[in-house]
């Protein structure tokens, strides 16, 4: 551990020679390696149809659909060193107004992905432009943060009806127990525009058929979607049911492609099956955190305190 960049006292210490200390350290490294190997392998095996045609240099969405499969997978990637310059003035773009009823972590992540100026190129290449993002105030810390960060595009409203008035695609991001009352209220007010609105529910327990019945929107304009917070950085695919590509929806699939990718599911059973892997992220990171804390408490001793704190506990 002698290195000029380390503090003088630390450079005078050496790694503990006690065998079990070394074993604990090796165990931590092994757990970390196993975790990331598992994530990479599971990501590939949990989706039946994946195409890998030199994604690092391609800006265009790639789609694959096995005729014998009910899953359609698409993604859009672009090398940071080989970004294509797209002039929005030369492309006829479809202008989209996005709205969010409920502004928790998932709503915040999707809205951030759409509002981020760095993602404009991806949306433009898909023929889209986000003109505005409307969100309900609750949860206020998240909505305030969105407004502060993207003031030129985000507007916060007190009432969900106002969000609908200023939106084309509406993301429903409320708790399951609030879905019925929210949709009933909006239906009674006549807030839904059948020819204009698209509803995308992020509520895990929602069913597409129920949403159609409760809103009276056309079935081709109602979807269920599941995603994780990394969508804010275009790092991860969204699950979508039913397939927007089959219903020829004009912009939903291209929008999700621009945010990192889309796995389209033909029915509830497939959607439920693919939702299961998304639940693994929390427990896996929880296991890693518990192991880190346990090893930290176990190995903090006079013989290895500086070593452990200086080498392992710092990111």
Coordinates of N, CA and C in Angstrom, one line a residue, residues 36-179:
X36 N -22.7 -8.5 -10.6 CA -22.8 -7.9 -11.9 C -22.8 -9.0 -13.0
X37 N -22.2 -10.1 -12.8 CA -22.3 -11.2 -13.8 C -23.8 -11.7 -13.9
X38 N -24.4 -11.8 -12.8 CA -25.8 -12.2 -12.7 C -26.7 -11.2 -13.4
X39 N -26.5 -9.9 -13.2 CA -27.3 -8.9 -13.8 C -27.2 -8.9 -15.3
X40 N -25.9 -9.0 -15.8 CA -25.7 -9.1 -17.3 C -26.4 -10.3 -17.9
X41 N -26.2 -11.4 -17.3 CA -26.7 -12.7 -17.8 C -28.3 -12.7 -17.8
X42 N -28.8 -12.2 -16.7 CA -30.3 -12.2 -16.5 C -30.9 -11.2 -17.5
X43 N -30.3 -10.1 -17.8 CA -30.8 -9.1 -18.7 C -30.9 -9.7 -20.1
X44 N -30.0 -10.6 -20.5 CA -30.0 -11.2 -21.8 C -31.0 -12.3 -21.9
X45 N -31.1 -13.1 -20.8 CA -31.9 -14.3 -20.8 C -33.3 -14.1 -20.6
X46 N -33.7 -13.0 -19.9 CA -35.1 -12.8 -19.6 C -35.9 -12.3 -20.7
X47 N -35.3 -11.8 -21.8 CA -36.0 -11.4 -23.0 C -35.7 -12.3 -24.1
X48 N -36.7 -12.9 -24.8 CA -36.5 -13.9 -25.8 C -35.9 -13.4 -27.1
X49 N -36.2 -12.2 -27.4 CA -35.8 -11.7 -28.7 C -35.0 -10.5 -28.6
X50 N -33.7 -10.6 -28.8 CA -32.8 -9.5 -28.7 C -31.9 -9.5 -29.9
X51 N -31.7 -8.3 -30.5 CA -30.8 -8.2 -31.6 C -29.6 -7.4 -31.3
X52 N -28.4 -7.7 -31.8 CA -27.2 -7.0 -31.4 C -26.5 -6.7 -32.7
X53 N -26.9 -5.8 -33.5 CA -26.3 -5.5 -34.8 C -25.5 -4.2 -34.7
X54 N -24.3 -4.3 -34.1 CA -23.4 -3.2 -33.9 C -24.1 -1.9 -33.4
X55 N -24.7 -2.0 -32.2 CA -25.5 -0.9 -31.6 C -24.6 0.3 -31.3
X56 N -23.3 0.1 -31.1 CA -22.5 1.2 -30.6 C -22.4 2.4 -31.7
X57 N -22.7 2.1 -32.9 CA -22.6 3.2 -33.9 C -23.9 3.5 -34.6
X58 N -25.0 2.9 -34.2 CA -26.2 3.1 -34.8 C -27.1 4.0 -34.0
X59 N -27.7 5.0 -34.6 CA -28.6 5.9 -34.0 C -30.0 5.4 -34.1
X60 N -30.3 4.6 -35.2 CA -31.7 4.3 -35.5 C -32.2 3.1 -34.7
X61 N -33.4 3.1 -34.3 CA -34.0 2.1 -33.5 C -33.9 0.7 -34.2
X62 N -33.6 -0.3 -33.5 CA -33.5 -1.6 -34.0 C -34.6 -2.4 -33.4
X63 N -35.4 -3.1 -34.3 CA -36.6 -3.9 -33.8 C -36.5 -5.3 -34.3
X64 N -36.8 -6.2 -33.4 CA -36.8 -7.6 -33.8 C -38.1 -8.3 -33.3
X65 N -38.7 -9.1 -34.1 CA -39.9 -9.8 -33.7 C -39.9 -11.2 -34.2
X66 N -39.8 -12.2 -33.4 CA -39.9 -13.6 -33.8 C -41.4 -13.9 -34.0
X67 N -41.7 -14.4 -35.2 CA -43.1 -14.7 -35.5 C -43.8 -15.6 -34.5
X68 N -42.9 -16.5 -33.8 CA -43.4 -17.4 -32.9 C -43.5 -16.9 -31.4
X69 N -43.1 -15.6 -31.3 CA -43.0 -15.0 -30.0 C -44.0 -13.9 -29.9
X70 N -44.5 -13.7 -28.6 CA -45.4 -12.6 -28.4 C -44.7 -11.4 -27.8
X71 N -43.4 -11.3 -28.0 CA -42.6 -10.2 -27.4 C -41.9 -9.5 -28.5
X72 N -41.9 -8.2 -28.6 CA -41.2 -7.4 -29.5 C -40.2 -6.5 -28.8
X73 N -39.0 -6.6 -29.1 CA -37.9 -5.9 -28.4 C -37.3 -4.8 -29.4
X74 N -37.2 -3.6 -28.9 CA -36.5 -2.6 -29.7 C -35.7 -1.7 -28.8
X75 N -34.7 -1.2 -29.4 CA -33.8 -0.3 -28.6 C -33.2 0.7 -29.5
X76 N -32.6 1.8 -28.9 CA -31.9 2.8 -29.7 C -30.7 3.2 -28.9
X77 N -29.5 3.1 -29.5 CA -28.3 3.4 -28.8 C -27.5 4.3 -29.8
X78 N -26.5 5.0 -29.2 CA -25.7 5.9 -30.0 C -24.4 6.1 -29.2
X79 N -23.2 5.8 -29.9 CA -21.9 6.0 -29.3 C -21.7 7.5 -29.0
X80 N -21.3 7.8 -27.8 CA -21.1 9.2 -27.4 C -20.0 9.9 -28.3
X81 N -19.1 9.1 -28.8 CA -18.0 9.6 -29.7 C -18.4 9.7 -31.1
X82 N -19.6 9.1 -31.5 CA -20.0 9.1 -32.9 C -21.4 9.6 -33.0
X83 N -21.8 10.6 -32.3 CA -23.2 11.0 -32.4 C -23.4 11.7 -33.8
X84 N -24.6 11.4 -34.3 CA -25.0 12.0 -35.6 C -25.6 13.3 -35.3
X85 N -25.3 14.3 -36.1 CA -25.9 15.6 -35.9 C -27.2 15.7 -36.7
X86 N -28.2 15.9 -35.9 CA -29.6 16.0 -36.5 C -30.1 17.4 -36.4
X87 N -30.4 18.1 -37.5 CA -30.9 19.4 -37.5 C -32.4 19.4 -37.5
X88 N -33.0 19.8 -36.4 CA -34.5 19.7 -36.2 C -35.2 20.5 -37.3
X89 N -34.5 21.5 -37.8 CA -35.1 22.4 -38.8 C -35.3 21.7 -40.1
X90 N -34.5 20.6 -40.3 CA -34.6 19.9 -41.6 C -35.5 18.7 -41.5
X91 N -36.1 18.4 -40.3 CA -36.9 17.3 -40.1 C -38.3 17.7 -39.7
X92 N -39.4 17.2 -40.2 CA -40.7 17.5 -39.8 C -41.0 16.7 -38.5
X93 N -41.1 17.3 -37.4 CA -41.3 16.7 -36.1 C -42.8 16.7 -35.7
X94 N -43.1 15.6 -35.0 CA -44.5 15.6 -34.4 C -44.3 16.2 -33.0
X95 N -45.0 17.2 -32.7 CA -44.9 17.9 -31.4 C -45.8 17.2 -30.4
X96 N -45.3 16.8 -29.2 CA -46.0 16.0 -28.2 C -46.0 16.8 -26.9
X97 N -47.2 16.9 -26.3 CA -47.3 17.4 -24.9 C -47.5 16.3 -24.0
X98 N -46.6 16.1 -23.0 CA -46.6 15.0 -22.1 C -47.2 15.5 -20.7
X99 N -48.0 14.6 -20.1 CA -48.6 15.0 -18.8 C -48.4 13.8 -17.8
X100 N -48.3 14.2 -16.6 CA -48.1 13.2 -15.5 C -49.1 13.4 -14.4
X101 N -50.0 12.4 -14.1 CA -50.9 12.5 -13.0 C -50.2 11.7 -11.8
X102 N -49.7 12.4 -10.8 CA -48.9 11.8 -9.8 C -47.4 12.0 -10.2
X103 N -46.6 12.5 -9.2 CA -45.2 12.8 -9.6 C -44.3 12.2 -8.5
X104 N -44.2 10.9 -8.5 CA -43.3 10.2 -7.7 C -42.0 9.9 -8.4
X105 N -41.3 8.9 -7.9 CA -40.0 8.6 -8.5 C -40.1 8.2 -10.0
X106 N -41.0 7.3 -10.3 CA -41.1 6.9 -11.7 C -41.5 8.0 -12.7
X107 N -42.5 8.8 -12.3 CA -43.0 9.9 -13.1 C -41.8 10.9 -13.2
X108 N -41.1 11.2 -12.1 CA -40.0 12.1 -12.2 C -38.9 11.6 -13.2
X109 N -38.7 10.3 -13.2 CA -37.6 9.7 -14.0 C -38.0 9.8 -15.5
X110 N -39.3 9.5 -15.8 CA -39.7 9.5 -17.2 C -39.7 11.0 -17.7
X111 N -40.2 11.9 -16.9 CA -40.3 13.3 -17.2 C -38.9 13.8 -17.4
X112 N -38.0 13.4 -16.6 CA -36.6 13.9 -16.7 C -36.0 13.4 -18.0
X113 N -36.3 12.1 -18.4 CA -35.7 11.6 -19.6 C -36.3 12.4 -20.8
X114 N -37.5 12.8 -20.8 CA -38.1 13.5 -21.9 C -37.6 15.0 -21.9
X115 N -37.4 15.6 -20.8 CA -37.0 17.0 -20.7 C -35.6 17.3 -20.9
X116 N -34.7 16.3 -20.6 CA -33.3 16.5 -20.7 C -32.8 16.9 -22.1
X117 N -32.2 18.1 -22.1 CA -31.8 18.6 -23.5 C -30.8 17.7 -24.2
X118 N -30.1 16.9 -23.4 CA -29.1 16.0 -24.0 C -29.8 14.8 -24.8
X119 N -31.1 14.6 -24.5 CA -31.8 13.6 -25.2 C -32.6 14.0 -26.4
X120 N -32.5 15.3 -26.7 CA -33.3 15.9 -27.8 C -32.9 15.2 -29.1
X121 N -31.7 14.9 -29.3 CA -31.2 14.3 -30.5 C -31.9 13.0 -30.8
X122 N -32.1 12.2 -29.7 CA -32.8 10.9 -29.9 C -34.2 11.0 -30.2
X123 N -34.9 12.0 -29.6 CA -36.3 12.3 -29.9 C -36.4 12.8 -31.4
X124 N -35.5 13.7 -31.7 CA -35.6 14.2 -33.1 C -35.4 13.2 -34.1
X125 N -34.5 12.3 -33.9 CA -34.2 11.2 -34.9 C -35.5 10.3 -35.1
X126 N -36.3 10.2 -34.0 CA -37.5 9.5 -34.1 C -38.7 10.3 -34.5
X127 N -38.4 11.5 -35.0 CA -39.5 12.4 -35.5 C -40.3 13.1 -34.5
X128 N -39.8 13.2 -33.2 CA -40.6 13.8 -32.1 C -40.0 15.0 -31.5
X129 N -40.8 15.8 -31.0 CA -40.4 17.0 -30.2 C -41.3 17.2 -29.0
X130 N -40.7 17.3 -27.8 CA -41.5 17.5 -26.6 C -41.7 19.0 -26.4
X131 N -42.9 19.5 -26.6 CA -43.1 20.9 -26.4 C -43.4 21.3 -25.0
X132 N -44.0 20.4 -24.2 CA -44.3 20.8 -22.8 C -44.5 19.5 -22.0
X133 N -44.3 19.7 -20.7 CA -44.5 18.6 -19.7 C -45.3 19.1 -18.6
X134 N -46.5 18.6 -18.4 CA -47.4 19.0 -17.3 C -47.4 18.0 -16.2
X135 N -47.3 18.4 -14.9 CA -47.3 17.4 -13.8 C -48.2 18.0 -12.7
X136 N -48.8 17.0 -12.0 CA -49.5 17.4 -10.8 C -48.5 17.7 -9.7
X137 N -48.9 18.5 -8.7 CA -48.0 19.0 -7.7 C -47.5 17.8 -6.8
X138 N -48.4 16.9 -6.5 CA -48.0 15.8 -5.6 C -47.2 14.7 -6.4
X139 N -46.1 14.3 -5.9 CA -45.4 14.7 -4.7 C -44.6 16.0 -4.9
X140 N -44.8 16.9 -4.0 CA -44.3 18.3 -4.2 C -42.8 18.3 -4.3
X141 N -42.0 17.6 -3.5 CA -40.5 17.6 -3.7 C -40.1 17.3 -5.1
X142 N -40.7 16.3 -5.7 CA -40.4 15.8 -7.0 C -40.8 16.8 -8.1
X143 N -42.0 17.3 -8.0 CA -42.5 18.2 -9.0 C -41.8 19.6 -8.9
X144 N -41.4 20.0 -7.7 CA -40.6 21.2 -7.6 C -39.3 21.1 -8.2
X145 N -38.7 19.9 -8.0 CA -37.4 19.6 -8.5 C -37.4 19.7 -10.1
X146 N -38.4 19.1 -10.6 CA -38.6 19.1 -12.1 C -38.7 20.5 -12.6
X147 N -39.6 21.3 -12.0 CA -39.8 22.7 -12.4 C -38.5 23.5 -12.3
X148 N -37.7 23.3 -11.2 CA -36.5 24.0 -11.0 C -35.5 23.6 -12.1
X149 N -35.4 22.3 -12.4 CA -34.4 21.8 -13.3 C -34.7 22.1 -14.8
X150 N -36.0 22.0 -15.1 CA -36.4 22.1 -16.5 C -37.5 23.2 -16.6
X151 N -37.2 24.4 -16.2 CA -38.2 25.4 -16.0 C -38.8 25.8 -17.4
X152 N -38.1 25.6 -18.5 CA -38.6 26.1 -19.8 C -39.6 25.1 -20.4
X153 N -39.7 23.9 -19.8 CA -40.7 23.0 -20.4 C -41.7 22.4 -19.4
X154 N -41.4 22.5 -18.1 CA -42.2 21.8 -17.1 C -43.2 22.9 -16.5
X155 N -44.5 22.5 -16.4 CA -45.5 23.3 -15.6 C -46.1 22.4 -14.6
X156 N -46.3 22.9 -13.4 CA -46.9 22.2 -12.3 C -48.3 22.7 -12.1
X157 N -49.3 21.8 -12.0 CA -50.7 22.1 -11.8 C -51.2 21.5 -10.5
X158 N -52.2 22.1 -10.0 CA -52.8 21.6 -8.8 C -53.8 20.5 -9.1
X159 N -54.4 20.6 -10.2 CA -55.5 19.7 -10.6 C -55.1 18.8 -11.7
X160 N -55.5 17.5 -11.6 CA -55.2 16.6 -12.7 C -56.0 16.9 -14.0
X161 N -57.1 17.6 -13.9 CA -57.9 18.0 -15.0 C -57.1 19.0 -15.9
X162 N -56.3 19.9 -15.2 CA -55.5 20.9 -15.9 C -54.4 20.2 -16.7
X163 N -53.9 19.1 -16.1 CA -52.8 18.3 -16.8 C -53.4 17.8 -18.1
X164 N -54.6 17.2 -18.0 CA -55.2 16.6 -19.2 C -55.4 17.7 -20.3
X165 N -55.8 18.9 -19.9 CA -56.1 19.9 -20.8 C -54.9 20.3 -21.6
X166 N -53.7 20.1 -21.0 CA -52.4 20.5 -21.6 C -51.6 19.4 -22.0
X167 N -52.2 18.2 -22.3 CA -51.4 17.0 -22.6 C -52.0 16.2 -23.8
X168 N -51.1 15.5 -24.5 CA -51.5 14.6 -25.5 C -51.4 13.2 -25.0
X169 N -50.3 12.9 -24.4 CA -50.0 11.6 -23.7 C -50.0 11.8 -22.2
X170 N -50.8 11.0 -21.5 CA -51.0 11.2 -20.1 C -50.4 9.9 -19.4
X171 N -49.4 10.1 -18.5 CA -48.9 9.0 -17.7 C -49.5 9.0 -16.4
X172 N -50.2 7.9 -16.1 CA -50.9 7.7 -14.8 C -49.9 7.1 -13.8
X173 N -49.5 7.8 -12.8 CA -48.5 7.4 -11.9 C -48.9 7.6 -10.4
X174 N -50.1 7.1 -10.1 CA -50.6 7.2 -8.7 C -50.6 5.9 -8.1
X175 N -50.8 5.8 -6.8 CA -50.9 4.6 -6.0 C -52.1 3.7 -6.5
X176 N -52.0 2.4 -6.4 CA -53.1 1.6 -6.9 C -54.5 1.9 -6.3
X177 N -54.5 2.3 -5.0 CA -55.7 2.5 -4.3 C -56.4 3.9 -4.7
X178 N -55.6 4.7 -5.5 CA -56.2 6.0 -5.9 C -56.6 6.0 -7.4
X179 N -56.4 4.9 -8.1 CA -56.7 4.8 -9.5 C -58.2 5.0 -9.8

